[in-house]
Coordinates of C-alpha atoms and ligand atoms in Angstrom, one line a residue:
M128 CA 0.0 0.0 0.0
I129 CA 1.1 3.6 -0.6
R130 CA 1.2 5.7 2.5
D131 CA 2.7 9.2 2.5
G132 CA 4.1 8.5 -1.0
K133 CA 6.0 5.6 0.2
I134 CA 5.6 1.8 0.0
W135 CA 4.2 0.6 3.2
V136 CA 5.5 -2.9 3.8
G137 CA 4.3 -3.5 7.4
N138 CA 4.6 -2.4 11.0
T139 CA 7.1 -3.0 13.8
E140 CA 6.0 -4.6 17.0
A141 CA 5.6 -1.1 18.4
G142 CA 3.2 -0.4 15.6
E143 CA 5.5 1.9 13.7
P144 CA 5.1 1.8 9.9
V145 CA 8.1 0.4 7.9
Y146 CA 8.6 1.8 4.4
M147 CA 10.5 1.1 1.3
L148 CA 11.3 4.3 -0.6
P149 CA 10.1 4.3 -4.2
K150 CA 13.1 6.4 -5.1
M151 CA 15.4 3.6 -3.8
A152 CA 13.4 0.8 -5.3
N153 CA 15.7 0.5 -8.3
R154 CA 18.5 -0.5 -5.8
H155 CA 17.1 -4.0 -6.1
G156 CA 16.0 -6.4 -3.3
L157 CA 15.8 -9.8 -1.8
V158 CA 12.8 -11.7 -0.2
A159 CA 14.1 -14.8 1.5
G160 CA 12.7 -17.4 3.9
A161 CA 11.8 -21.0 4.4
T162 CA 8.9 -22.5 2.7
G163 CA 5.5 -21.3 3.9
T164 CA 6.8 -18.3 5.8
G165 CA 5.2 -15.6 3.7
K166 CA 7.5 -14.8 0.8
T167 CA 4.8 -14.9 -1.9
I168 CA 2.4 -12.7 0.1
T169 CA 5.2 -10.2 0.7
L170 CA 6.0 -10.0 -3.0
K171 CA 2.3 -9.5 -3.7
V172 CA 2.2 -6.7 -1.2
L173 CA 5.2 -5.1 -2.9
A174 CA 3.9 -5.7 -6.4
E175 CA 0.5 -4.1 -5.5
S176 CA 2.3 -1.0 -4.2
F177 CA 4.3 -0.6 -7.4
S178 CA 1.2 -1.1 -9.5
D179 CA -0.6 1.5 -7.3
M180 CA 2.2 3.9 -8.1
G181 CA 1.7 3.3 -11.9
V182 CA 4.9 1.1 -12.1
P183 CA 4.5 -2.0 -14.3
V184 CA 5.7 -5.3 -12.6
F185 CA 6.9 -8.7 -13.8
L186 CA 6.5 -11.8 -11.7
A187 CA 7.2 -15.4 -12.4
D188 CA 4.4 -17.6 -10.9
V189 CA 6.0 -20.9 -9.9
K190 CA 3.2 -22.3 -7.9
G191 CA 0.2 -20.8 -9.6
D192 CA -0.6 -18.8 -6.4
I193 CA 0.4 -15.4 -7.8
A194 CA -2.2 -15.3 -10.6
G195 CA -4.8 -14.7 -7.9
M196 CA -3.9 -11.0 -8.1
I197 CA -6.4 -10.9 -11.0
N198 CA -9.2 -11.2 -8.4
A199 CA -10.0 -9.1 -5.4
G200 CA -9.0 -10.4 -2.0
T201 CA -11.5 -12.2 0.1
D202 CA -12.6 -11.0 3.5
S203 CA -12.4 -13.3 6.6
E204 CA -12.3 -13.0 10.3
D205 CA -8.6 -13.3 10.3
M206 CA -8.4 -10.6 7.6
Q207 CA -10.6 -8.3 9.6
K208 CA -8.2 -8.8 12.6
R209 CA -5.2 -7.8 10.4
I210 CA -7.0 -4.8 8.9
A211 CA -7.8 -3.6 12.4
K212 CA -4.3 -4.3 13.7
F213 CA -2.7 -2.2 11.0
G214 CA -5.4 0.4 11.0
L215 CA -5.6 -0.2 7.2
N216 CA -9.1 1.3 6.8
D217 CA -7.6 4.7 7.5
Y218 CA -5.4 4.4 4.5
G219 CA -7.9 3.3 1.9
F220 CA -7.4 -0.5 2.1
N221 CA -10.1 -2.3 0.1
F222 CA -10.2 -5.7 -1.5
H223 CA -9.8 -5.2 -5.2
N224 CA -8.2 -6.8 -8.2
Y225 CA -5.2 -5.6 -10.2
P226 CA -4.7 -5.3 -13.9
V227 CA -2.9 -8.5 -14.8
T228 CA -1.6 -9.9 -18.1
L229 CA -1.0 -13.7 -18.0
W230 CA 1.9 -15.1 -20.0
D231 CA 3.1 -18.7 -20.7
V232 CA 5.9 -20.0 -22.8
Y233 CA 3.8 -23.0 -23.4
G234 CA 0.9 -20.8 -24.5
K235 CA -1.6 -22.6 -22.2
N236 CA -1.9 -20.7 -19.0
G237 CA -1.2 -17.3 -20.6
I238 CA -0.5 -15.5 -23.8
Q239 CA 2.2 -17.3 -25.7
V240 CA 5.7 -15.9 -25.0
R241 CA 8.1 -16.5 -27.8
T242 CA 11.5 -15.3 -28.5
T243 CA 13.9 -15.8 -31.4
I244 CA 17.1 -17.8 -31.4
T245 CA 19.0 -14.7 -32.2
E246 CA 17.5 -12.8 -29.3
I247 CA 18.1 -15.4 -26.7
G248 CA 21.7 -15.4 -27.9
P249 CA 24.4 -18.1 -27.8
L250 CA 25.2 -17.7 -24.1
L251 CA 21.7 -18.5 -22.8
L252 CA 21.0 -21.0 -25.6
S253 CA 24.2 -22.9 -24.7
R254 CA 22.8 -23.2 -21.2
I255 CA 19.4 -24.4 -22.4
L256 CA 21.1 -26.9 -24.7
D257 CA 23.5 -28.0 -21.9
L258 CA 26.5 -27.5 -24.1
N259 CA 30.1 -27.7 -22.9
E260 CA 32.5 -24.8 -23.2
M261 CA 33.9 -25.8 -26.5
Q262 CA 30.5 -26.4 -28.0
S263 CA 29.2 -23.0 -26.7
D264 CA 32.2 -21.3 -28.4
I265 CA 31.3 -23.0 -31.6
L266 CA 27.6 -22.1 -31.2
A267 CA 28.7 -18.5 -30.8
I268 CA 30.7 -18.7 -34.1
V269 CA 27.7 -20.2 -35.9
F270 CA 25.6 -17.2 -34.7
K271 CA 28.4 -14.9 -36.0
I272 CA 28.4 -16.7 -39.4
A273 CA 24.6 -16.4 -39.6
D274 CA 24.8 -12.7 -38.7
D275 CA 27.6 -12.0 -41.2
N276 CA 25.5 -13.7 -43.9
N277 CA 22.2 -12.0 -43.1
L278 CA 20.7 -15.3 -42.2
A279 CA 18.1 -14.7 -39.5
L280 CA 17.9 -17.3 -36.8
I281 CA 14.3 -17.3 -35.6
D282 CA 13.4 -20.9 -34.7
T283 CA 15.0 -24.2 -34.1
K284 CA 14.5 -25.1 -37.8
D285 CA 16.7 -22.1 -38.7
L286 CA 19.4 -23.1 -36.2
K287 CA 19.4 -26.7 -37.5
S288 CA 19.8 -25.6 -41.1
M289 CA 22.5 -23.1 -40.1
L290 CA 24.4 -25.9 -38.3
N291 CA 24.1 -28.1 -41.4
Y292 CA 25.2 -25.3 -43.7
V293 CA 28.3 -24.7 -41.5
S294 CA 29.1 -28.4 -41.4
E295 CA 28.8 -28.7 -45.2
N296 CA 30.9 -25.7 -45.8
N297 CA 33.3 -26.1 -42.9
K298 CA 36.4 -25.9 -45.1
E299 CA 35.3 -22.6 -46.7
F300 CA 34.5 -21.0 -43.3
A301 CA 37.6 -22.3 -41.6
A302 CA 39.8 -19.6 -43.3
E303 CA 37.7 -16.8 -41.7
Y304 CA 36.4 -18.3 -38.5
G305 CA 38.8 -21.0 -37.7
K306 CA 38.3 -24.8 -37.9
L307 CA 35.0 -25.9 -36.3
S308 CA 35.0 -29.4 -34.9
P309 CA 32.6 -31.6 -36.8
Q310 CA 32.0 -33.6 -33.6
S311 CA 30.9 -30.5 -31.7
L312 CA 28.7 -29.3 -34.6
G313 CA 27.1 -32.7 -34.5
A314 CA 26.7 -32.6 -30.7
I315 CA 24.9 -29.2 -31.0
Q316 CA 22.7 -30.5 -33.7
R317 CA 21.7 -33.4 -31.4
A318 CA 21.0 -31.1 -28.5
V319 CA 18.7 -29.0 -30.7
V320 CA 16.8 -32.1 -31.8
S321 CA 16.5 -33.1 -28.1
L322 CA 15.1 -29.7 -27.3
E323 CA 12.6 -30.0 -30.1
I324 CA 11.5 -33.5 -28.9
A325 CA 10.9 -32.0 -25.4
G326 CA 8.6 -29.4 -27.0
G327 CA 11.1 -26.6 -26.8
D328 CA 10.7 -25.6 -30.4
Q329 CA 7.5 -23.7 -29.6
F330 CA 9.5 -21.2 -27.5
F331 CA 11.3 -19.9 -30.5
G332 CA 9.5 -18.1 -33.3
E333 CA 7.6 -15.0 -34.4
P334 CA 5.9 -12.9 -33.2
A335 CA 8.6 -12.7 -30.5
L336 CA 7.6 -10.9 -27.3
D337 CA 8.3 -7.2 -27.4
I338 CA 9.1 -6.3 -23.9
R339 CA 7.9 -2.7 -24.6
D340 CA 4.4 -4.2 -24.4
W341 CA 5.1 -4.6 -20.6
L342 CA 5.7 -1.0 -20.0
T343 CA 2.0 -0.1 -19.8
V344 CA -0.5 1.0 -17.2
G345 CA -4.0 -0.5 -16.8
E346 CA -7.2 0.6 -15.1
Q347 CA -7.0 3.6 -12.8
G348 CA -3.5 4.3 -13.9
R349 CA -2.2 1.2 -12.1
G350 CA 1.0 -0.4 -13.5
M351 CA 0.3 -3.5 -15.4
I352 CA 1.2 -6.7 -13.6
H353 CA 2.7 -9.3 -16.0
I354 CA 2.6 -12.8 -14.6
L355 CA 4.6 -15.6 -16.3
D356 CA 3.0 -18.9 -15.5
S357 CA 6.0 -21.0 -14.6
Q358 CA 4.4 -24.1 -13.1
N359 CA 5.6 -26.3 -16.0
L360 CA 8.6 -24.2 -17.0
V361 CA 10.2 -24.5 -13.5
S362 CA 10.5 -28.2 -13.9
N363 CA 13.3 -27.5 -16.3
G364 CA 15.4 -25.2 -14.1
T365 CA 17.8 -24.0 -16.8
L366 CA 15.0 -23.3 -19.2
Y367 CA 13.1 -21.3 -16.6
S368 CA 16.1 -19.3 -15.5
S369 CA 17.2 -18.7 -19.1
F370 CA 13.8 -17.3 -20.1
L371 CA 13.8 -15.0 -17.1
L372 CA 17.4 -13.9 -17.8
W373 CA 16.5 -13.3 -21.4
M374 CA 13.6 -11.1 -20.3
L375 CA 15.8 -9.2 -18.0
S376 CA 18.5 -8.6 -20.6
E377 CA 15.8 -7.5 -23.1
L378 CA 14.6 -5.0 -20.6
F379 CA 18.2 -3.9 -20.1
E380 CA 18.6 -3.5 -23.9
I381 CA 15.5 -1.5 -24.6
M382 CA 15.5 0.8 -21.6
P383 CA 17.2 4.1 -21.9
E384 CA 19.6 5.4 -19.3
V385 CA 17.7 7.5 -16.9
G386 CA 19.7 7.8 -13.7
D387 CA 17.8 8.0 -10.4
L388 CA 14.1 8.6 -10.6
D389 CA 11.4 9.2 -8.1
K390 CA 10.1 5.7 -8.7
P391 CA 11.2 2.9 -10.9
K392 CA 10.1 2.4 -14.5
M393 CA 9.6 -1.3 -14.0
V394 CA 10.1 -3.9 -11.3
F395 CA 11.1 -7.5 -12.0
F396 CA 10.6 -10.3 -9.4
F397 CA 12.6 -13.4 -9.8
D398 CA 11.0 -16.3 -7.8
E399 CA 12.9 -19.5 -7.1
A400 CA 16.0 -17.5 -7.7
H401 CA 18.2 -20.5 -6.5
L402 CA 17.4 -22.1 -9.9
L403 CA 18.8 -19.1 -11.6
F404 CA 22.3 -19.5 -10.4
K405 CA 22.5 -23.3 -10.0
D406 CA 25.5 -24.6 -12.0
M407 CA 25.7 -21.3 -13.8
P408 CA 28.8 -21.0 -16.0
K409 CA 31.1 -18.2 -15.0
A410 CA 30.6 -16.2 -18.2
L411 CA 26.8 -16.1 -17.7
L412 CA 27.2 -15.2 -14.0
D413 CA 29.5 -12.3 -14.9
K414 CA 27.0 -11.1 -17.4
I415 CA 24.1 -11.2 -14.8
E416 CA 26.1 -9.4 -12.2
Q417 CA 26.8 -6.7 -14.8
V418 CA 23.2 -6.5 -15.9
V419 CA 22.0 -6.2 -12.3
K420 CA 24.5 -3.5 -11.7
L421 CA 23.8 -1.5 -14.8
I422 CA 20.0 -1.9 -15.1
R423 CA 19.5 0.2 -12.0
S424 CA 20.3 3.4 -13.9
K425 CA 17.7 2.4 -16.4
G426 CA 15.1 2.6 -13.7
V427 CA 14.5 -1.2 -13.3
G428 CA 14.5 -2.8 -9.9
V429 CA 15.2 -6.5 -9.7
Y430 CA 14.0 -8.5 -6.7
F431 CA 15.1 -12.1 -6.0
I432 CA 12.9 -14.4 -4.1
T433 CA 14.5 -17.5 -2.6
Q434 CA 14.6 -19.7 0.5
N435 CA 18.1 -18.8 1.6
P436 CA 20.2 -15.7 0.8
R437 CA 23.2 -18.0 0.2
D438 CA 21.4 -19.2 -3.0
I439 CA 22.4 -15.9 -4.5
P440 CA 26.1 -15.4 -5.5
N441 CA 27.9 -12.7 -3.4
G442 CA 28.5 -10.4 -6.4
V443 CA 24.7 -10.2 -6.9
L444 CA 23.8 -10.3 -3.2
A445 CA 25.9 -7.3 -2.4
Q446 CA 23.8 -5.2 -4.9
L447 CA 20.5 -6.0 -3.2
G448 CA 19.7 -2.9 -1.1
N449 CA 16.1 -3.7 0.0
K450 CA 15.8 -6.8 2.1
V451 CA 13.0 -8.8 3.6
Q452 CA 14.0 -12.0 5.5
H453 CA 11.2 -14.3 6.6
A454 CA 11.9 -17.2 9.1
L455 CA 14.8 -19.5 8.5
H456 CA 15.2 -22.8 10.4
A457 CA 18.6 -23.8 11.5
Y458 CA 18.9 -27.3 12.7
T459 CA 22.3 -28.3 11.3
P460 CA 25.6 -26.5 11.7
T461 CA 25.5 -25.6 8.0
E462 CA 22.0 -24.1 8.5
Q463 CA 23.2 -22.3 11.5
K464 CA 26.1 -20.9 9.6
A465 CA 23.7 -19.8 6.8
L466 CA 21.4 -18.2 9.4
K467 CA 24.3 -16.3 11.0
A468 CA 25.5 -15.1 7.5
A469 CA 21.9 -13.9 6.7
A470 CA 21.7 -12.1 10.1
D471 CA 25.2 -10.5 9.7
S472 CA 24.2 -9.0 6.4
Y473 CA 21.8 -6.6 8.2
R474 CA 22.7 -3.4 10.1
E475 CA 22.5 -4.4 13.7
N476 CA 19.6 -3.3 15.9
P477 CA 20.7 -3.1 19.6
A478 CA 17.2 -4.0 20.6
F479 CA 17.5 -7.7 19.5
D480 CA 19.7 -10.4 18.2
T481 CA 18.9 -10.7 14.5
A482 CA 19.8 -14.4 14.1
E483 CA 17.6 -15.3 17.1
V484 CA 14.7 -13.3 15.7
I485 CA 15.0 -14.7 12.2
E486 CA 14.7 -18.2 13.7
T487 CA 11.6 -17.4 15.6
L488 CA 9.6 -15.3 13.1
G489 CA 6.0 -16.3 12.5
T490 CA 4.2 -16.6 9.2
G491 CA 3.9 -13.2 7.6
E492 CA 6.6 -11.8 9.8
A493 CA 10.1 -10.8 8.7
V494 CA 13.2 -8.8 9.5
T495 CA 13.6 -6.0 7.0
S496 CA 16.1 -3.3 6.0
F497 CA 15.5 -0.8 3.2
L498 CA 17.8 1.8 1.7
Q499 CA 17.4 5.3 3.0
E500 CA 17.6 8.4 0.8
D501 CA 21.3 8.7 1.5
G502 CA 21.9 5.2 0.3
T503 CA 22.5 3.7 3.7
P504 CA 20.5 0.8 5.0
T505 CA 18.0 1.2 7.8
M506 CA 18.7 -0.7 11.0
V507 CA 17.1 -4.2 10.9
E508 CA 13.5 -4.2 12.2
K509 CA 11.2 -7.0 13.1
V510 CA 8.1 -6.4 10.9
S511 CA 4.6 -7.8 10.5
V512 CA 3.9 -7.6 6.8
L513 CA 0.6 -6.1 5.6
P514 CA -2.0 -8.4 3.9
P515 CA -2.5 -8.0 0.2
Q516 CA -5.7 -6.4 -1.3
S517 CA -5.9 -8.9 -4.1
R518 CA -6.6 -12.6 -3.7
M519 CA -3.9 -14.6 -1.8
G520 CA -4.3 -17.9 -3.6
G521 CA -4.5 -19.0 -7.3
V522 CA -7.1 -18.5 -10.0
D523 CA -9.8 -20.7 -11.5
E524 CA -9.6 -21.8 -15.1
A525 CA -12.5 -19.8 -16.4
T526 CA -11.1 -16.6 -14.9
R527 CA -7.7 -17.4 -16.3
N528 CA -9.1 -18.0 -19.8
N529 CA -11.2 -14.9 -19.7
A530 CA -8.2 -12.9 -18.7
I531 CA -6.1 -14.4 -21.5
M532 CA -8.7 -13.9 -24.3
G533 CA -9.7 -10.5 -23.0
S534 CA -6.2 -9.1 -23.2
M535 CA -5.5 -6.6 -25.9
L536 CA -2.2 -8.4 -26.5
Y537 CA -3.8 -11.8 -27.1
S538 CA -4.3 -11.4 -30.8
K539 CA -0.9 -10.0 -31.3
Y540 CA 0.8 -13.1 -30.0
A541 CA -1.7 -15.9 -30.3
N542 CA -0.7 -17.2 -33.7
A543 CA 2.8 -18.1 -34.7
V544 CA 4.1 -17.0 -38.1
D545 CA 7.0 -18.4 -40.0
P546 CA 8.9 -15.6 -41.7
E547 CA 11.6 -16.0 -44.3
S548 CA 14.7 -16.8 -42.3
A549 CA 17.8 -18.9 -42.4
Y550 CA 15.9 -22.2 -43.1
E551 CA 14.1 -20.8 -46.1
L552 CA 17.1 -18.8 -47.4
L553 CA 19.4 -21.8 -47.1
Q554 CA 16.8 -24.0 -48.7
R555 CA 16.7 -21.5 -51.6
I556 CA 20.5 -21.3 -51.7
G557 CA 20.6 -25.1 -51.8
A558 CA 17.9 -25.3 -54.5
E559 CA 19.7 -22.6 -56.6
K560 CA 23.0 -24.4 -56.2
A561 CA 21.4 -27.7 -57.3
E562 CA 19.7 -26.0 -60.2
A563 CA 23.0 -24.3 -61.2
A564 CA 24.8 -27.6 -61.0
Q565 CA 22.1 -29.3 -63.1
K566 CA 22.3 -26.5 -65.6
A567 CA 26.0 -26.7 -65.7
K568 CA 25.8 -30.5 -66.2
E569 CA 23.3 -30.1 -69.0
E570 CA 25.4 -27.4 -70.7
A571 CA 28.5 -29.5 -70.4
E572 CA 26.6 -32.4 -72.0
V573 CA 25.4 -30.2 -74.8
A574 CA 28.9 -28.8 -75.3
K575 CA 30.3 -32.3 -75.3
A576 CA 27.8 -33.4 -77.9
A577 CA 28.6 -30.4 -80.0
A578 CA 32.3 -31.0 -79.8
K579 CA 31.8 -34.7 -80.7
E580 CA 29.7 -33.6 -83.7
Q581 CA 32.3 -31.1 -84.8
A582 CA 35.1 -33.6 -84.4
A583 CA 33.1 -36.1 -86.5
K584 CA 32.5 -33.4 -89.1
E585 CA 36.1 -32.5 -89.2
K586 CA 37.1 -36.1 -89.5
A587 CA 34.6 -36.6 -92.4
A588 CA 36.0 -33.5 -94.1
E589 CA 39.5 -34.8 -93.6
R590 CA 38.5 -38.1 -95.0
E591 CA 36.8 -36.3 -97.9
K592 CA 39.9 -34.3 -98.4
E593 CA 42.0 -37.4 -98.4
K594 CA 39.7 -39.1 -100.8
E595 CA 39.8 -36.1 -103.1
A596 CA 43.6 -36.0 -102.9
N597 CA 43.7 -39.7 -103.7
R598 CA 41.3 -39.2 -106.5
K599 CA 43.4 -36.4 -107.9
K600 CA 46.5 -38.4 -107.5
R601 CA 45.0 -41.3 -109.3
A602 CA 43.7 -38.8 -112.0
A603 CA 47.1 -37.3 -112.3
K604 CA 48.6 -40.7 -112.6
S605 CA 46.3 -41.6 -115.4
V606 CA 46.9 -38.3 -117.2
G607 CA 50.7 -38.9 -116.8
T608 CA 50.3 -42.3 -118.3
T609 CA 48.2 -41.1 -121.1
V610 CA 50.3 -38.0 -121.8
A611 CA 53.5 -39.9 -121.4
G612 CA 52.1 -42.6 -123.6
T613 CA 50.7 -40.2 -126.2
V614 CA 53.5 -37.7 -126.1
G615 CA 56.1 -40.4 -125.8
R616 CA 54.5 -42.2 -128.6
E617 CA 54.2 -39.0 -130.7
V618 CA 57.6 -37.8 -129.9
G619 CA 58.9 -41.3 -130.6
K620 CA 57.0 -41.4 -133.8
T621 CA 58.3 -37.9 -135.0
V622 CA 61.8 -38.5 -133.8
G623 CA 61.7 -41.9 -135.3
K624 CA 60.3 -40.6 -138.5
K625 CA 62.8 -37.7 -138.7
F626 CA 65.9 -39.6 -137.8
G627 CA 64.6 -42.9 -138.9
G628 CA 63.7 -41.3 -142.3
K629 CA 67.0 -39.5 -142.7
F630 CA 69.0 -42.3 -141.4
G631 CA 66.9 -44.6 -143.4
Q632 CA 67.3 -42.4 -146.4
T633 CA 70.9 -41.7 -145.7
L634 CA 71.7 -45.1 -144.6
G635 CA 69.3 -46.7 -147.0
G636 CA 70.3 -44.7 -150.2
N637 CA 74.1 -44.4 -149.9
T638 CA 77.1 -46.6 -149.6
G639 CA 80.0 -46.4 -147.2
A640 CA 81.8 -43.8 -149.2
Q641 CA 78.8 -41.7 -149.5
L642 CA 78.3 -42.1 -145.8
F643 CA 81.9 -40.9 -145.2
R644 CA 81.4 -38.0 -147.6
G645 CA 78.2 -37.1 -145.9
I646 CA 79.9 -37.1 -142.5
L647 CA 82.7 -35.1 -143.9
N648 CA 80.3 -32.6 -145.4
T649 CA 78.5 -32.3 -142.2
L650 CA 81.8 -31.6 -140.4
L651 CA 82.9 -29.1 -142.9
K652 CA 79.7 -27.1 -142.8
Ligands
ATP720 N1 1.4 -10.9 5.2 C1 0.5 -11.9 5.3 N2 -0.7 -11.6 5.6 C2 -1.6 -12.5 5.8 N3 -1.4 -13.8 5.6 C3 -0.2 -14.2 5.3 C4 0.9 -13.2 5.1 N4 2.0 -13.9 4.8 C5 1.7 -15.2 4.7 N5 0.4 -15.4 5.0 C6 -0.2 -16.7 5.1 O1 0.7 -17.7 5.0 C7 0.5 -18.5 3.9 C8 1.9 -18.9 3.2 O2 2.5 -17.8 2.8 P1 3.3 -17.8 1.4 O3 2.5 -18.5 0.4 O4 3.6 -16.4 1.1 O5 4.6 -18.6 1.8 P2 5.9 -18.8 0.9 O6 7.0 -18.3 1.7 O7 5.7 -18.1 -0.4 O8 5.9 -20.3 0.7 P3 6.6 -21.2 -0.4 O9 8.0 -21.2 -0.2 O10 6.0 -22.5 -0.2 O11 6.2 -20.6 -1.7 C9 -0.4 -17.7 2.9 O12 -1.2 -18.5 2.1 C10 -1.2 -16.9 3.9 O13 -2.3 -17.6 4.3
MG721 MG1 5.7 -18.8 -2.4

C-alpha cells in the first residue's frame, strides 16, 4: 500500500510503519525465507504497491498462487483482525483486483511468450542446450556466421539448417572463422533435436515478445502486472532461468539510461532464484552481475525471491539494497552458519539479536532493512507484513481463460508466423545451387555433344579431303600415263620418223663412201 508517498510494507512490533522508498526501489532487493513463511504474500504486497504507483511489474508464478492477483482479495475473520491491527481502513485498504496480463511460454496458462534464437543469444542458448564450453564457443561462431551472412535465426529449424550449412561448408568457413570441430557441430545438432523433442521448439518463433508491451498502465493508472506462468517451466530449471534472464536482458537493452528517478520504470521479481544461479557458467554469472549492476540506472528494480540468501552469489547479493528476511530454520551446523550469515548482512539493531529473531519469526513476519535516501540501509527491524488487497491464492480456469482472451495483447501473440529466415534462405540457396549444378551439367553435355559432332564433321571433311587428294593423285597418274604414252608415242614417232627417215634415207640410199662424204660434209659445214 502507498502511505505518504512511500511503499508501506508492514509495522514494527511497536506499531511503527516500515517503508520502502520508491526512489530507492531501483536498488534491487531480496525476499528470503523457508517454505510457507510468507514470501509470496510479501511480493504480492510489494507488487501491488508498485502497481498503485503506476509502475509495471513482472512476476514469475512458480506455484500458480500469484495469478490470484487478477481477483479481489476475500474477506475473513482473520483478515478483519489484520485490517484492524494495522489500521488499514484509514489508508484506503479495500479488496480489489489488479490489472494483470498472464503469459506462458507453453501458450496454455497465458498468452504465448516466444523469442527468437538470435534474441536469446548463444550464451543462454548454450545453457538451455546444456553445451560444454567448446560447444558453446562453436555455437557463438555459428551465430556470427549467420549474422555476417544475413541469415536470421528465428526458430530451431533455422538453427538446424544453419548448423548443417556450416558443417557442409566447414572448409570454406575455416579460413575466416577457424576450424569448427565436426563432432561439436554434431553434438549441438543433437542437442537442438532433443530440445525439439521435449517441445522446446515452440518457445522460438515469431511474433517474439516485445518487452515494450510490458511497460504499460492498466485501469485507474495502475501499473500492469505481468505474470509468467512457470508451473511447468520451472521443472526445467535451466529453461526457466534462461527465459527470465532473457527477459531481464531484453529490458536492459531497450530501456534508456535515466539515472535515479522518483520511482522505478519497472520492477522485476525473480521467484525461485536459486534455480537461476544453479550450475551457472562463469561467463553467464558475470553477465548477470553486470546487468543487475547497470540496469539500476535504467530505472529497473530487480527482486530475487529464494529460500536462503546464500542461494544468491555474493556479487549479486551485495547489490540488493532492500531486504525482507522471513523465518529461517537452522537445525544443522551448516544451516546455523547460513542463518548467521543472513543475520550478519543486516545493520544491527541493539534491541535484539537478528539471528535469534529470524529463527523465531511467525508466518507473515520478517526482518527488514531498506535503503534510505542517502543510500545507507535502515537498521534491521522485526516487521509484520501487511496483507494484500488482491486474492492470496491462485485463480480458477474460467477466470484465467477470460483474462487471456480478454487481453489486448492476445491477438498480437496468439498465432505463430513463419517468416523467411535462415531455413528458407538456405533451402533456396541449396535449390539454386542444385539448379545451377544441373544446368552446368546439361550445358556440359550439350557442349560435349557439339564437340563430338564437330570432331566427326572434321574427320569426315578430312576423309573427304584425303579421298579427293587420292582421287586427284589417281587422276594425275592416269593423265601422266596417257600424256606420257601419247607424247612419248608421238615424240617417238616424230623422232623416229625424222631420224629414222633421214637415217633410213641416208643409210638406205648411200654406200660407205657416201656415208663418209656425208659425214665429212657435215663436219665441214
Ligand atoms: N502478510 C501476510 N498476511 C496474511 N497472511 C499471510 C501473510 N503472509 C503469509 N500469510 C499466510 O501464509 C501462507 C503462506 O504464505 P506464502 O505462500 O507467502 O509462503 P511462501 O514463503 O511463499 O511459501 P513457499 O516457499 O512454499 O512458496 C499464505 O497463504 C497466507 O495464508
Ligand atoms: Mg511462495
